[in-house]
Coordinates of C-alpha atoms in Angstrom, one line a residue:
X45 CA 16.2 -14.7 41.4
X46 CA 16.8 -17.3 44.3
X47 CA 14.2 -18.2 45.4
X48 CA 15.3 -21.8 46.2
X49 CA 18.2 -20.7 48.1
X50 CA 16.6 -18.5 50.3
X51 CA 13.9 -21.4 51.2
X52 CA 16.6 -23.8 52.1
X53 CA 18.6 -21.3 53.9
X54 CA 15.9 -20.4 56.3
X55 CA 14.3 -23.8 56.6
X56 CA 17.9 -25.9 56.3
X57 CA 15.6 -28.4 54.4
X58 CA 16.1 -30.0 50.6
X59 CA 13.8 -28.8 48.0
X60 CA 11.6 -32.2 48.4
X61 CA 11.3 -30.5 52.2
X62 CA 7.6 -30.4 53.2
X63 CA 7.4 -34.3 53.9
X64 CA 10.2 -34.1 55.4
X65 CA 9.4 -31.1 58.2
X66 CA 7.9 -34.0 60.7
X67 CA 12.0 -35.4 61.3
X68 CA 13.3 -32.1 61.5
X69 CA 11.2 -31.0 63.9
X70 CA 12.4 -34.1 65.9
X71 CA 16.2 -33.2 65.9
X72 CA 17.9 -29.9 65.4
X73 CA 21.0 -29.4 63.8
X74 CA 24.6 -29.5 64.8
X75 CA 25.5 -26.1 66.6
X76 CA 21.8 -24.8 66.4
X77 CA 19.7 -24.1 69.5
X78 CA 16.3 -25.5 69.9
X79 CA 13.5 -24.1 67.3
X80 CA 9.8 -24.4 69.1
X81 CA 7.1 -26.0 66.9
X82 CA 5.3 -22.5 66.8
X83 CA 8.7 -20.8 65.6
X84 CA 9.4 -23.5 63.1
X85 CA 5.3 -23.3 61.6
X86 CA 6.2 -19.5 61.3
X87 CA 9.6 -19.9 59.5
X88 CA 7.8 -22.4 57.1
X89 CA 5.0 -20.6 56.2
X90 CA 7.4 -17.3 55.7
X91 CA 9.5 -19.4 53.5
X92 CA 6.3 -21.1 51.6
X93 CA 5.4 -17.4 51.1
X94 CA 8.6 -16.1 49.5
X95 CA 8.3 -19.2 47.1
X96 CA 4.8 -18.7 46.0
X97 CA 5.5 -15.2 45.7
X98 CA 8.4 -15.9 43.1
X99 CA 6.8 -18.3 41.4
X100 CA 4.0 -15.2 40.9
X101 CA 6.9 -12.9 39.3
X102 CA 8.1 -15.9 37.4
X103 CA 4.5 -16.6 36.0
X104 CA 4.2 -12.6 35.4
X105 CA 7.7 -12.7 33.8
X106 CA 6.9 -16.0 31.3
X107 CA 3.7 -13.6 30.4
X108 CA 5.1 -10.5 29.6
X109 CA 8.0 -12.6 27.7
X110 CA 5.0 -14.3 25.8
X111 CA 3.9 -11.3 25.0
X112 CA 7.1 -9.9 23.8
X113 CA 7.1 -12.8 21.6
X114 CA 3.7 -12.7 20.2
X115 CA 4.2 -9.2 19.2
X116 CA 7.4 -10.2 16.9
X117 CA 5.7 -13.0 15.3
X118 CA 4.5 -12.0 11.9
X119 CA 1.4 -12.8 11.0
X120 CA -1.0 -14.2 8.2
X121 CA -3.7 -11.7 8.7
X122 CA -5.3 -13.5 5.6
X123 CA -5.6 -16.9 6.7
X124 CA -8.9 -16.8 8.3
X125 CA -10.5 -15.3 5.4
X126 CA -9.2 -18.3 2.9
X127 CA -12.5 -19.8 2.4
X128 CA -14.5 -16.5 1.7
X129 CA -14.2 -15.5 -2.2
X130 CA -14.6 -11.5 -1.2
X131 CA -11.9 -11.1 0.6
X132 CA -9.3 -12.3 -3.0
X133 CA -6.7 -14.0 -0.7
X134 CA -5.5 -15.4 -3.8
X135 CA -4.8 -11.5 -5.0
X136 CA -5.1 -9.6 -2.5
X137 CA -1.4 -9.0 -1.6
X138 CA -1.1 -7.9 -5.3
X139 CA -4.1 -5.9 -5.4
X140 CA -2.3 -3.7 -2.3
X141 CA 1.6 -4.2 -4.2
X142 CA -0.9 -2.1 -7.0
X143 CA -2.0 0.4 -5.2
X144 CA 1.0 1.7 -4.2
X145 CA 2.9 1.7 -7.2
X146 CA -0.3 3.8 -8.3
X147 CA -0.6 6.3 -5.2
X148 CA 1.5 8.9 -6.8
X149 CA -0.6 9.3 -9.6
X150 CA -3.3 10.4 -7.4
X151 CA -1.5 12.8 -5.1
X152 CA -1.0 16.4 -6.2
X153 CA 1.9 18.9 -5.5
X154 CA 2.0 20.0 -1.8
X155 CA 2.4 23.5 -2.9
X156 CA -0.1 23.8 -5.6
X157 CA -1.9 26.3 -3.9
X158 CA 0.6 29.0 -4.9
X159 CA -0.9 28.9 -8.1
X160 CA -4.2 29.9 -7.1
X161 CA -4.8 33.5 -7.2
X162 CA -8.1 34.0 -5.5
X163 CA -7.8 31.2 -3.1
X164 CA -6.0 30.1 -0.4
X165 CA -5.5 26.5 2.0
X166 CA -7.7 27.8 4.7
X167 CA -11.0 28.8 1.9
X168 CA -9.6 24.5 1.2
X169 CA -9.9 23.8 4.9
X170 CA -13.3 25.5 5.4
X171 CA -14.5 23.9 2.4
X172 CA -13.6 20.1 3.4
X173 CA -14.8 20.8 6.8
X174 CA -18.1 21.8 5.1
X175 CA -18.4 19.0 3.0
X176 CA -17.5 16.7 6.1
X177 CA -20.9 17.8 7.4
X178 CA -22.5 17.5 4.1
X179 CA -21.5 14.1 3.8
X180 CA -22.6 12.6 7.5
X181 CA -26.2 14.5 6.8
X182 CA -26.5 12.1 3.4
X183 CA -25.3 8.9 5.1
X184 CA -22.4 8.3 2.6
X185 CA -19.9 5.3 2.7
X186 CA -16.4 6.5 3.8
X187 CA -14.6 5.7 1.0
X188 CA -16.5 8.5 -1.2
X189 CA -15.8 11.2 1.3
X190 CA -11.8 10.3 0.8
X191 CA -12.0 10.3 -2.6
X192 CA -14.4 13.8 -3.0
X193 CA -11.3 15.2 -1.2
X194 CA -9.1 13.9 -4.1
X195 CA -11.3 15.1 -6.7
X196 CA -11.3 18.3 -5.1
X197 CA -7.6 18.7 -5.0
X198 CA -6.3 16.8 -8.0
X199 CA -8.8 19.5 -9.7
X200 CA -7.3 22.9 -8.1
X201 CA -3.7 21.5 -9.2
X202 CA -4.9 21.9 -12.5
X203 CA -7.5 24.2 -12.7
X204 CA -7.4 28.0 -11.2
X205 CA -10.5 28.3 -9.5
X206 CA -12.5 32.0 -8.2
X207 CA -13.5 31.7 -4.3
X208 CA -17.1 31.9 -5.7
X209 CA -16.7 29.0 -7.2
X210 CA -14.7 27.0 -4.5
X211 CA -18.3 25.5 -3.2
X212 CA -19.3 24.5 -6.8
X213 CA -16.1 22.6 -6.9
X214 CA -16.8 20.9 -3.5
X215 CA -20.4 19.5 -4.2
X216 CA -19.4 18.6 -7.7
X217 CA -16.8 16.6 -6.7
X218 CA -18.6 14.8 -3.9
X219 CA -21.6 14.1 -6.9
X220 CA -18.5 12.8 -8.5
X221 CA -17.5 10.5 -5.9
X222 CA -21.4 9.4 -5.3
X223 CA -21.4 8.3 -8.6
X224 CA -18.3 6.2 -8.5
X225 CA -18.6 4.7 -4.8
X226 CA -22.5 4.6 -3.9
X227 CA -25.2 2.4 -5.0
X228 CA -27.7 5.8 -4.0
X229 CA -26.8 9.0 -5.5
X230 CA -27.9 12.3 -3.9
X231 CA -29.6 14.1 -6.8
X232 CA -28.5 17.0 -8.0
X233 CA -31.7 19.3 -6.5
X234 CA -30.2 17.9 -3.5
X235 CA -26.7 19.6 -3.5
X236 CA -28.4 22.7 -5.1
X237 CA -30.9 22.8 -1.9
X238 CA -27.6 21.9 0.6
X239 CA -25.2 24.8 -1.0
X240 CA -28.5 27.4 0.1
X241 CA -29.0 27.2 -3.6
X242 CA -25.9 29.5 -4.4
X243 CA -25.6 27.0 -7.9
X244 CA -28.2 26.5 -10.4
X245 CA -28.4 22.5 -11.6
X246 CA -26.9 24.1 -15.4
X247 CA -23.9 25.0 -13.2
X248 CA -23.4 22.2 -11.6
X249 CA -23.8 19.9 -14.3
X250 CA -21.2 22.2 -16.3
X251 CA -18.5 22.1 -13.4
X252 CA -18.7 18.3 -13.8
X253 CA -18.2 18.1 -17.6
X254 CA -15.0 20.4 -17.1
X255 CA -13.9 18.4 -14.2
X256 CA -13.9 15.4 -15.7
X257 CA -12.5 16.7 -18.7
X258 CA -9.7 18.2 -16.7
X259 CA -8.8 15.3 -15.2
X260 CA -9.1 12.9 -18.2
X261 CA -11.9 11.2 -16.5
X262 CA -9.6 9.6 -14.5
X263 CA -11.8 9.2 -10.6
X264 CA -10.1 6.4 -8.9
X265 CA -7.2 7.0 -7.1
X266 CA -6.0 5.2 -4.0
X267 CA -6.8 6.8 -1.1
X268 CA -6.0 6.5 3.1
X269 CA -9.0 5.1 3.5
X270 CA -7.9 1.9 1.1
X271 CA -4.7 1.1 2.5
X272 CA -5.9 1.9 6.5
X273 CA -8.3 -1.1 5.9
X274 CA -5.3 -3.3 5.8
X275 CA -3.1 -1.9 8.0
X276 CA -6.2 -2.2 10.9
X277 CA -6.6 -5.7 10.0
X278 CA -2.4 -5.9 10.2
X279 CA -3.0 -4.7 13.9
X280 CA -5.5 -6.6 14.9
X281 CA -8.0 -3.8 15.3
X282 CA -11.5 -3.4 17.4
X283 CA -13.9 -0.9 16.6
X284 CA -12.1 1.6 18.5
X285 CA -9.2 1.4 17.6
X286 CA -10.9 1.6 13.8
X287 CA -13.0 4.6 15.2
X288 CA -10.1 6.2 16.3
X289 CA -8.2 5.8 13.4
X290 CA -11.1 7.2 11.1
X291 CA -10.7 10.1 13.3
X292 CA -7.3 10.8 13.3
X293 CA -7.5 10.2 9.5
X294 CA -10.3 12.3 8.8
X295 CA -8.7 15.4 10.7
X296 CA -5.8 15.1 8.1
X297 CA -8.2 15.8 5.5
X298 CA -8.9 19.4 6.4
X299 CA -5.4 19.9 6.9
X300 CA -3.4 21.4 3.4
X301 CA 0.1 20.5 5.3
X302 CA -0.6 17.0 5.0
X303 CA -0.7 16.3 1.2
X304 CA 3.2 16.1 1.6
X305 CA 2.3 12.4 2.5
X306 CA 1.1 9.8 0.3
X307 CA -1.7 7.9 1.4
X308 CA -0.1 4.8 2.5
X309 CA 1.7 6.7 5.1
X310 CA -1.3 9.2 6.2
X311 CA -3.3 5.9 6.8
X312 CA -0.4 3.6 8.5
X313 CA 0.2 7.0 10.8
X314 CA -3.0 6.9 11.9
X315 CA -3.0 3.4 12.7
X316 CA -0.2 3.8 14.4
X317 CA -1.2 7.0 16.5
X318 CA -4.4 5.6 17.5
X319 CA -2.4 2.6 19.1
X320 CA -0.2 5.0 20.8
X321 CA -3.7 6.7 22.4
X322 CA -5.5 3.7 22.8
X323 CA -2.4 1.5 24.4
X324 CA -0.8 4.3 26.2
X325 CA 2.5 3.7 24.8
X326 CA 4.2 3.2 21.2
X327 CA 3.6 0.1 19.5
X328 CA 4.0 -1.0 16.0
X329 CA 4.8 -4.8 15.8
X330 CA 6.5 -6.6 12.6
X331 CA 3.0 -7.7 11.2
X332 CA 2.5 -3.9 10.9
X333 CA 5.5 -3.2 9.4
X334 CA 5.5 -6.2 7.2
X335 CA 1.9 -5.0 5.6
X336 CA 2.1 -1.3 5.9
X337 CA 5.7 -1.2 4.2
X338 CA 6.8 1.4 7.0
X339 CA 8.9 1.0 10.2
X340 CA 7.5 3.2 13.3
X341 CA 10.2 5.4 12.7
X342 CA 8.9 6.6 9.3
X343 CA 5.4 7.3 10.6
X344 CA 7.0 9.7 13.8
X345 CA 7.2 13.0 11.7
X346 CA 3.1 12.3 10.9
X347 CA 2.3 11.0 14.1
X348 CA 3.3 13.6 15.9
X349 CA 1.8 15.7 13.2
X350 CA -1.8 14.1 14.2
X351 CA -0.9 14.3 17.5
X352 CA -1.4 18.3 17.1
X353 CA -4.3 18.1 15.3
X354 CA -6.5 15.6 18.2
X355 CA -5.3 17.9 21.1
X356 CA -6.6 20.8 19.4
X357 CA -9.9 19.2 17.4
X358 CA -12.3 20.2 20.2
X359 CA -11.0 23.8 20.6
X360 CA -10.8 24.9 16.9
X361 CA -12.7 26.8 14.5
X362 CA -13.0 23.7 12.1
X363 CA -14.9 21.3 14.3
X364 CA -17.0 19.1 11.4
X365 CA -14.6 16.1 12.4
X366 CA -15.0 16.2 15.8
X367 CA -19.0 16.6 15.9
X368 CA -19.2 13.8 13.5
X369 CA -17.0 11.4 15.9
X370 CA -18.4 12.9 19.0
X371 CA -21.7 10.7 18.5
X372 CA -22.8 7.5 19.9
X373 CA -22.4 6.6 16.5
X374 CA -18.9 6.7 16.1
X375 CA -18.4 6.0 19.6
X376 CA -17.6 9.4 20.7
X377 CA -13.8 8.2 19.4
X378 CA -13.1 12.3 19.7
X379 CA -13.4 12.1 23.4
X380 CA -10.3 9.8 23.6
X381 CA -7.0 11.0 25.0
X382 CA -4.2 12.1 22.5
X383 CA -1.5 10.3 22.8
X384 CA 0.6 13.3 23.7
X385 CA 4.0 11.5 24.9
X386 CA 4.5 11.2 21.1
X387 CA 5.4 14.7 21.4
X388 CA 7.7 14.7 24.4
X389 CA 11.8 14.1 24.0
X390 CA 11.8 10.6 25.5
X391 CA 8.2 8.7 24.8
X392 CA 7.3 5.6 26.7
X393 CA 7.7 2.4 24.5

Protein backbone atom coordinates (compact mmCIF):
# COMPACT_ATOMS: atom_id res chain seq x y z
CA UNK A 1 0.00 0.00 0.00
CA UNK A 2 1.53 3.53 -0.32
CA UNK A 3 0.74 5.18 2.06
CA UNK A 4 3.99 7.17 2.28
CA UNK A 5 3.85 8.27 -1.15
CA UNK A 6 0.65 9.59 -1.20
CA UNK A 7 1.45 11.76 2.12
CA UNK A 8 4.45 13.27 0.49
CA UNK A 9 2.81 13.76 -2.78
CA UNK A 10 0.02 15.85 -1.39
CA UNK A 11 2.00 17.58 1.34
CA UNK A 12 5.51 17.80 -0.91
CA UNK A 13 7.16 17.27 2.56
CA UNK A 14 9.88 14.40 3.78
CA UNK A 15 8.61 11.71 5.99
CA UNK A 16 10.22 13.63 9.18
CA UNK A 17 7.59 16.42 7.74
CA UNK A 18 5.45 17.64 10.72
CA UNK A 19 8.39 19.85 12.33
CA UNK A 20 9.04 20.91 9.38
CA UNK A 21 5.32 22.41 8.12
CA UNK A 22 6.29 25.94 9.91
CA UNK A 23 9.21 26.68 6.73
CA UNK A 24 6.97 25.46 4.28
CA UNK A 25 4.32 27.40 5.03
CA UNK A 26 6.88 30.26 4.67
CA UNK A 27 7.95 29.62 0.99
CA UNK A 28 6.09 27.68 -1.64
CA UNK A 29 7.67 25.77 -4.22
CA UNK A 30 9.05 26.42 -7.56
CA UNK A 31 6.11 26.64 -10.22
CA UNK A 32 3.42 26.31 -7.43
CA UNK A 33 0.91 29.05 -6.61
CA UNK A 34 0.31 30.28 -3.22
CA UNK A 35 -1.28 27.60 -0.62
CA UNK A 36 -3.33 29.78 2.26
CA UNK A 37 -2.58 28.60 5.87
CA UNK A 38 -6.36 27.31 6.05
CA UNK A 39 -5.78 25.27 2.74
CA UNK A 40 -2.46 23.97 3.85
CA UNK A 41 -4.02 22.84 7.75
CA UNK A 42 -6.73 21.06 5.49
CA UNK A 43 -4.28 19.14 3.15
CA UNK A 44 -2.27 18.15 6.35
CA UNK A 45 -4.83 16.85 8.29
CA UNK A 46 -6.29 14.87 5.05
CA UNK A 47 -2.91 13.55 4.60
CA UNK A 48 -2.41 12.68 8.58
CA UNK A 49 -5.77 10.93 8.07
CA UNK A 50 -4.87 8.67 5.13
CA UNK A 51 -1.72 7.65 7.24
CA UNK A 52 -3.41 6.75 10.38
CA UNK A 53 -5.94 5.14 8.47
CA UNK A 54 -3.16 2.77 6.87
CA UNK A 55 -1.38 2.26 9.69
CA UNK A 56 -5.15 0.83 11.01
CA UNK A 57 -5.19 -1.76 7.95
CA UNK A 58 -1.57 -2.53 8.57
CA UNK A 59 -2.22 -3.15 12.44
CA UNK A 60 -5.52 -5.24 11.23
CA UNK A 61 -3.33 -6.99 8.54
CA UNK A 62 -0.21 -7.88 11.26
CA UNK A 63 -3.36 -9.36 13.31
CA UNK A 64 -5.10 -11.42 11.06
CA UNK A 65 -1.38 -12.61 9.82
CA UNK A 66 -0.82 -13.44 13.71
CA UNK A 67 -3.53 -15.25 13.66
CA UNK A 68 -2.93 -17.21 10.57
CA UNK A 69 0.19 -18.05 12.28
CA UNK A 70 -1.08 -19.05 15.61
CA UNK A 71 -3.41 -21.43 14.05
CA UNK A 72 -0.42 -23.41 12.24
CA UNK A 73 1.63 -23.66 15.24
CA UNK A 74 1.30 -27.07 16.79
CA UNK A 75 0.81 -27.29 20.04
CA UNK A 76 1.67 -29.02 23.49
CA UNK A 77 -1.82 -29.38 24.69
CA UNK A 78 -0.09 -31.32 27.64
CA UNK A 79 2.21 -28.98 28.95
CA UNK A 80 0.10 -27.21 31.38
CA UNK A 81 -0.99 -30.35 32.94
CA UNK A 82 2.85 -31.57 33.68
CA UNK A 83 2.74 -31.18 37.27
CA UNK A 84 -0.73 -32.83 37.93
CA UNK A 85 -0.20 -36.88 38.28
CA UNK A 86 -4.06 -37.50 36.81
CA UNK A 87 -3.70 -36.26 33.76
CA UNK A 88 -0.35 -39.28 32.89
CA UNK A 89 1.53 -36.80 30.66
CA UNK A 90 4.19 -39.17 31.02
CA UNK A 91 1.68 -41.87 29.11
CA UNK A 92 -0.84 -40.29 27.93
CA UNK A 93 0.16 -40.04 24.24
CA UNK A 94 0.49 -43.92 24.49
CA UNK A 95 -2.55 -44.50 26.35
CA UNK A 96 -4.42 -42.68 23.12
CA UNK A 97 -1.73 -44.54 20.36
CA UNK A 98 -3.68 -47.73 22.49
CA UNK A 99 -6.90 -46.97 21.96
CA UNK A 100 -6.84 -46.79 18.59
CA UNK A 101 -5.01 -49.74 17.67
CA UNK A 102 -7.97 -51.22 19.94
CA UNK A 103 -11.12 -49.31 18.32
CA UNK A 104 -11.88 -51.98 15.92
CA UNK A 105 -12.30 -54.51 18.26
CA UNK A 106 -15.10 -52.66 19.65
CA UNK A 107 -17.01 -51.66 16.57
CA UNK A 108 -19.40 -54.11 14.98
CA UNK A 109 -20.31 -54.77 11.21
CA UNK A 110 -22.33 -51.81 9.72
CA UNK A 111 -24.73 -54.21 8.32
CA UNK A 112 -25.27 -56.54 11.04
CA UNK A 113 -28.76 -55.84 11.18
CA UNK A 114 -29.55 -58.01 8.19
CA UNK A 115 -29.12 -60.73 10.39
CA UNK A 116 -31.84 -59.86 12.59
CA UNK A 117 -35.08 -61.30 11.78
CA UNK A 118 -37.52 -59.63 14.06
CA UNK A 119 -35.78 -56.43 14.29
CA UNK A 120 -34.91 -53.63 12.38
CA UNK A 121 -32.32 -50.12 12.77
CA UNK A 122 -35.30 -47.88 13.52
CA UNK A 123 -36.81 -50.63 16.71
CA UNK A 124 -32.36 -49.66 17.38
CA UNK A 125 -33.05 -46.03 17.04
CA UNK A 126 -36.17 -45.88 19.19
CA UNK A 127 -34.46 -47.91 21.63
CA UNK A 128 -31.29 -45.65 22.11
CA UNK A 129 -33.44 -42.66 21.99
CA UNK A 130 -35.27 -44.26 24.95
CA UNK A 131 -32.45 -45.14 26.84
CA UNK A 132 -31.08 -41.49 26.20
CA UNK A 133 -33.92 -40.32 28.41
CA UNK A 134 -33.45 -43.10 30.84
CA UNK A 135 -30.07 -42.21 31.29
CA UNK A 136 -30.43 -38.09 31.92
CA UNK A 137 -33.54 -39.12 34.57
CA UNK A 138 -30.59 -41.31 36.68
CA UNK A 139 -27.94 -38.63 36.45
CA UNK A 140 -25.33 -40.98 34.80
CA UNK A 141 -21.64 -39.94 33.71
CA UNK A 142 -21.42 -39.71 29.90
CA UNK A 143 -19.08 -42.13 29.36
CA UNK A 144 -21.60 -45.02 30.45
CA UNK A 145 -24.25 -43.88 28.09
CA UNK A 146 -21.49 -44.36 25.04
CA UNK A 147 -20.52 -47.49 26.13
CA UNK A 148 -24.46 -48.97 27.01
CA UNK A 149 -24.70 -48.07 23.24
CA UNK A 150 -21.71 -50.46 22.58
CA UNK A 151 -22.96 -53.08 24.69
CA UNK A 152 -26.06 -52.87 22.98
CA UNK A 153 -24.75 -53.37 19.50
CA UNK A 154 -21.64 -55.49 19.97
CA UNK A 155 -24.60 -57.79 21.50
CA UNK A 156 -27.16 -57.79 18.36
CA UNK A 157 -23.97 -58.58 16.08
CA UNK A 158 -23.85 -61.64 17.78
CA UNK A 159 -26.97 -62.55 19.26
CA UNK A 160 -30.48 -62.64 17.27
CA UNK A 161 -32.65 -60.89 19.42
CA UNK A 162 -37.08 -60.99 19.35
CA UNK A 163 -38.52 -57.15 19.33
CA UNK A 164 -39.95 -58.24 22.85
CA UNK A 165 -36.83 -58.50 24.03
CA UNK A 166 -35.10 -55.42 22.32
CA UNK A 167 -35.93 -53.31 25.73
CA UNK A 168 -34.48 -56.12 28.03
CA UNK A 169 -31.39 -55.81 25.97
CA UNK A 170 -31.29 -51.92 26.41
CA UNK A 171 -31.65 -51.70 30.28
CA UNK A 172 -29.36 -54.67 30.65
CA UNK A 173 -26.75 -53.22 28.93
CA UNK A 174 -26.99 -49.77 30.45
CA UNK A 175 -26.88 -52.00 34.23
CA UNK A 176 -23.87 -53.19 32.41
CA UNK A 177 -22.31 -50.09 31.77
CA UNK A 178 -23.40 -48.70 35.46
CA UNK A 179 -21.48 -51.29 36.77
CA UNK A 180 -18.28 -50.70 34.84
CA UNK A 181 -18.34 -46.67 34.74
CA UNK A 182 -20.28 -45.48 38.00
CA UNK A 183 -19.37 -45.33 41.48
CA UNK A 184 -23.65 -45.50 42.14
CA UNK A 185 -25.46 -48.21 40.44
CA UNK A 186 -29.24 -47.93 39.71
CA UNK A 187 -30.67 -51.11 41.18
CA UNK A 188 -32.14 -53.48 39.34
CA UNK A 189 -36.08 -52.65 40.91
CA UNK A 190 -35.03 -49.51 39.35
CA UNK A 191 -34.86 -50.48 35.59
CA UNK A 192 -37.74 -52.99 36.26
CA UNK A 193 -39.93 -49.92 37.57
CA UNK A 194 -38.44 -47.54 34.39
CA UNK A 195 -39.21 -50.40 31.54
CA UNK A 196 -43.27 -50.10 33.15
CA UNK A 197 -42.20 -53.32 34.62
CA UNK A 198 -42.42 -55.30 31.15
CA UNK A 199 -39.20 -57.51 32.84
CA UNK A 200 -39.21 -59.35 35.90
CA UNK A 201 -35.54 -58.89 38.01
CA UNK A 202 -35.07 -63.10 37.07
CA UNK A 203 -35.10 -61.81 33.50
CA UNK A 204 -33.05 -59.23 33.75
CA UNK A 205 -30.52 -60.80 35.74
CA UNK A 206 -30.61 -63.78 33.06
CA UNK A 207 -30.05 -61.34 29.96
CA UNK A 208 -26.87 -60.14 31.74
CA UNK A 209 -25.38 -63.64 32.39
CA UNK A 210 -25.93 -64.35 28.49
CA UNK A 211 -24.65 -61.02 27.61
CA UNK A 212 -21.63 -61.27 29.16
CA UNK A 213 -21.17 -64.61 28.14
CA UNK A 214 -21.76 -63.67 24.63
CA UNK A 215 -19.39 -61.23 24.62
CA UNK A 216 -16.65 -63.03 26.54
CA UNK A 217 -16.95 -60.58 29.28
CA UNK A 218 -15.25 -58.28 27.40
CA UNK A 219 -17.15 -54.36 28.45
CA UNK A 220 -14.49 -51.86 27.64
CA UNK A 221 -14.19 -50.75 24.41
CA UNK A 222 -13.09 -47.31 23.21
CA UNK A 223 -15.72 -45.16 22.60
CA UNK A 224 -16.30 -41.33 20.94
CA UNK A 225 -16.66 -40.08 24.05
CA UNK A 226 -12.80 -41.17 24.93
CA UNK A 227 -11.05 -39.84 22.07
CA UNK A 228 -13.49 -36.41 21.78
CA UNK A 229 -11.91 -35.60 25.29
CA UNK A 230 -8.72 -35.06 23.52
CA UNK A 231 -9.51 -33.88 20.45
CA UNK A 232 -11.57 -30.76 22.53
CA UNK A 233 -8.53 -30.20 24.58
CA UNK A 234 -6.49 -30.31 20.80
CA UNK A 235 -8.92 -27.34 19.93
CA UNK A 236 -8.82 -25.48 22.64
CA UNK A 237 -12.43 -25.90 23.62
CA UNK A 238 -15.02 -23.79 26.02
CA UNK A 239 -17.94 -25.31 27.32
CA UNK A 240 -19.79 -24.68 24.30
CA UNK A 241 -17.99 -25.76 22.06
CA UNK A 242 -17.82 -29.11 24.42
CA UNK A 243 -21.65 -28.81 24.71
CA UNK A 244 -21.98 -28.65 21.22
CA UNK A 245 -19.88 -31.36 20.42
CA UNK A 246 -21.69 -33.76 23.05
CA UNK A 247 -24.59 -32.89 20.97
CA UNK A 248 -23.61 -33.53 17.67
CA UNK A 249 -22.09 -36.77 19.13
CA UNK A 250 -24.87 -37.93 20.92
CA UNK A 251 -27.25 -37.52 17.78
CA UNK A 252 -24.96 -40.04 16.03
CA UNK A 253 -25.84 -42.48 18.52
CA UNK A 254 -29.38 -43.03 17.50
CA UNK A 255 -28.33 -43.13 14.04
CA UNK A 256 -27.56 -47.03 12.60
CA UNK A 257 -25.77 -45.24 9.41
CA UNK A 258 -23.06 -44.14 11.50
CA UNK A 259 -21.43 -47.32 12.88
CA UNK A 260 -19.58 -47.29 9.35
CA UNK A 261 -17.22 -44.91 11.40
CA UNK A 262 -14.94 -45.82 14.04
CA UNK A 263 -15.00 -43.77 17.00
CA UNK A 264 -11.98 -41.73 16.57
CA UNK A 265 -13.49 -40.28 13.60
CA UNK A 266 -17.32 -39.90 14.94
CA UNK A 267 -15.69 -37.90 17.84
CA UNK A 268 -12.95 -35.71 15.75
CA UNK A 269 -16.21 -35.02 13.24
CA UNK A 270 -17.93 -33.64 15.82
CA UNK A 271 -15.27 -31.63 17.05
CA UNK A 272 -14.82 -30.41 13.94
CA UNK A 273 -18.58 -29.68 12.99
CA UNK A 274 -19.20 -27.90 16.14
CA UNK A 275 -16.27 -25.50 15.19
CA UNK A 276 -17.73 -25.04 11.84
CA UNK A 277 -21.27 -23.90 13.88
CA UNK A 278 -19.70 -22.22 16.48
CA UNK A 279 -16.92 -20.18 14.27
CA UNK A 280 -19.10 -19.80 11.27
CA UNK A 281 -16.62 -21.13 8.99
CA UNK A 282 -14.39 -24.36 8.58
CA UNK A 283 -11.55 -24.68 10.77
CA UNK A 284 -9.40 -27.52 11.75
CA UNK A 285 -5.80 -26.25 12.59
CA UNK A 286 -2.50 -28.71 12.69
CA UNK A 287 -2.78 -29.17 16.59
CA UNK A 288 -6.15 -30.87 15.58
CA UNK A 289 -4.85 -32.83 13.03
CA UNK A 290 -1.62 -33.70 14.81
CA UNK A 291 -3.82 -35.28 17.94
CA UNK A 292 -6.93 -36.45 16.19
CA UNK A 293 -4.85 -38.45 13.42
CA UNK A 294 -7.31 -36.98 10.65
CA UNK A 295 -6.97 -34.08 8.19
CA UNK A 296 -10.40 -31.87 7.71
CA UNK A 297 -10.78 -33.60 4.58
CA UNK A 298 -11.33 -37.01 6.11
CA UNK A 299 -14.00 -35.81 8.64
CA UNK A 300 -16.21 -33.95 5.41
CA UNK A 301 -18.25 -37.15 4.50
CA UNK A 302 -19.28 -37.21 8.60
CA UNK A 303 -19.55 -33.77 8.92
CA UNK A 304 -21.80 -33.23 6.58
CA UNK A 305 -23.42 -36.33 7.71
CA UNK A 306 -24.09 -34.45 11.35
CA UNK A 307 -24.82 -31.60 9.58
CA UNK A 308 -28.25 -33.44 8.53
CA UNK A 309 -28.93 -34.79 11.64
CA UNK A 310 -28.73 -30.97 13.81
CA UNK A 311 -30.97 -29.27 11.06
CA UNK A 312 -33.47 -31.85 11.52
CA UNK A 313 -33.07 -32.73 15.59
CA UNK A 314 -35.86 -30.35 16.52
CA UNK A 315 -38.35 -31.51 13.95
CA UNK A 316 -38.02 -35.35 14.21
CA UNK A 317 -39.78 -38.05 15.78
CA UNK A 318 -36.62 -39.09 17.95
CA UNK A 319 -36.16 -35.93 19.97
CA UNK A 320 -34.41 -37.50 23.40
CA UNK A 321 -31.09 -35.71 22.29
CA UNK A 322 -32.40 -32.57 21.70
CA UNK A 323 -34.64 -32.24 25.03
CA UNK A 324 -31.71 -33.35 26.89
CA UNK A 325 -29.43 -30.39 25.34
CA UNK A 326 -32.27 -28.04 25.21
CA UNK A 327 -31.84 -27.33 29.11
CA UNK A 328 -30.10 -24.75 31.02
CA UNK A 329 -28.16 -27.52 31.88
CA UNK A 330 -26.40 -28.29 28.85
CA UNK A 331 -26.71 -24.83 27.81
CA UNK A 332 -29.44 -25.22 25.39
CA UNK A 333 -26.29 -26.31 22.94
CA UNK A 334 -29.47 -27.67 20.54
CA UNK A 335 -30.63 -24.15 19.95
CA UNK A 336 -27.29 -23.37 18.12
CA UNK A 337 -27.19 -22.83 14.35
CA UNK A 338 -26.06 -25.89 12.13
CA UNK A 339 -23.42 -25.14 10.39
CA UNK A 340 -25.17 -25.69 7.04
CA UNK A 341 -22.47 -24.19 4.51
CA UNK A 342 -20.84 -27.65 5.16
CA UNK A 343 -23.37 -28.73 2.88
CA UNK A 344 -23.23 -26.18 0.06
CA UNK A 345 -20.71 -26.70 -3.17
CA UNK A 346 -18.25 -23.97 -2.14
CA UNK A 347 -18.12 -23.58 1.98
CA UNK A 348 -16.52 -20.52 3.48
CA UNK A 349 -13.05 -21.38 4.97
Amino acid sequence: MECGSKFGADVGINRRALRDIKNFMGAAPPGSHTISGRELQKQVAEALKSHQTCSLVNDELKEVDMEDAVADLVMDIDREDADDPFAVVDYVEEIYAFYRETEGSGCVCPNYMSNQVDINEKMRAILIDWLIEVHYKFDLMEETLFLTVNIIDRFLARQTVMRKKLQLVGVTAMLLACKYEEVSVPVVDDLIIISDRAYTRAEILEMERLMVNTLQFNMSAPTPYVFMRRFLKAAASDKQLELLSSFIVELCLVEYEMLQFPPSLLAAAAVYTAQCSVRGLKLWTRTSELYSSYSEDHLLECSRKMVGFHQRAEGGKLTGVHRKYNTFRYGYAARSEPASFLLEAGPPS
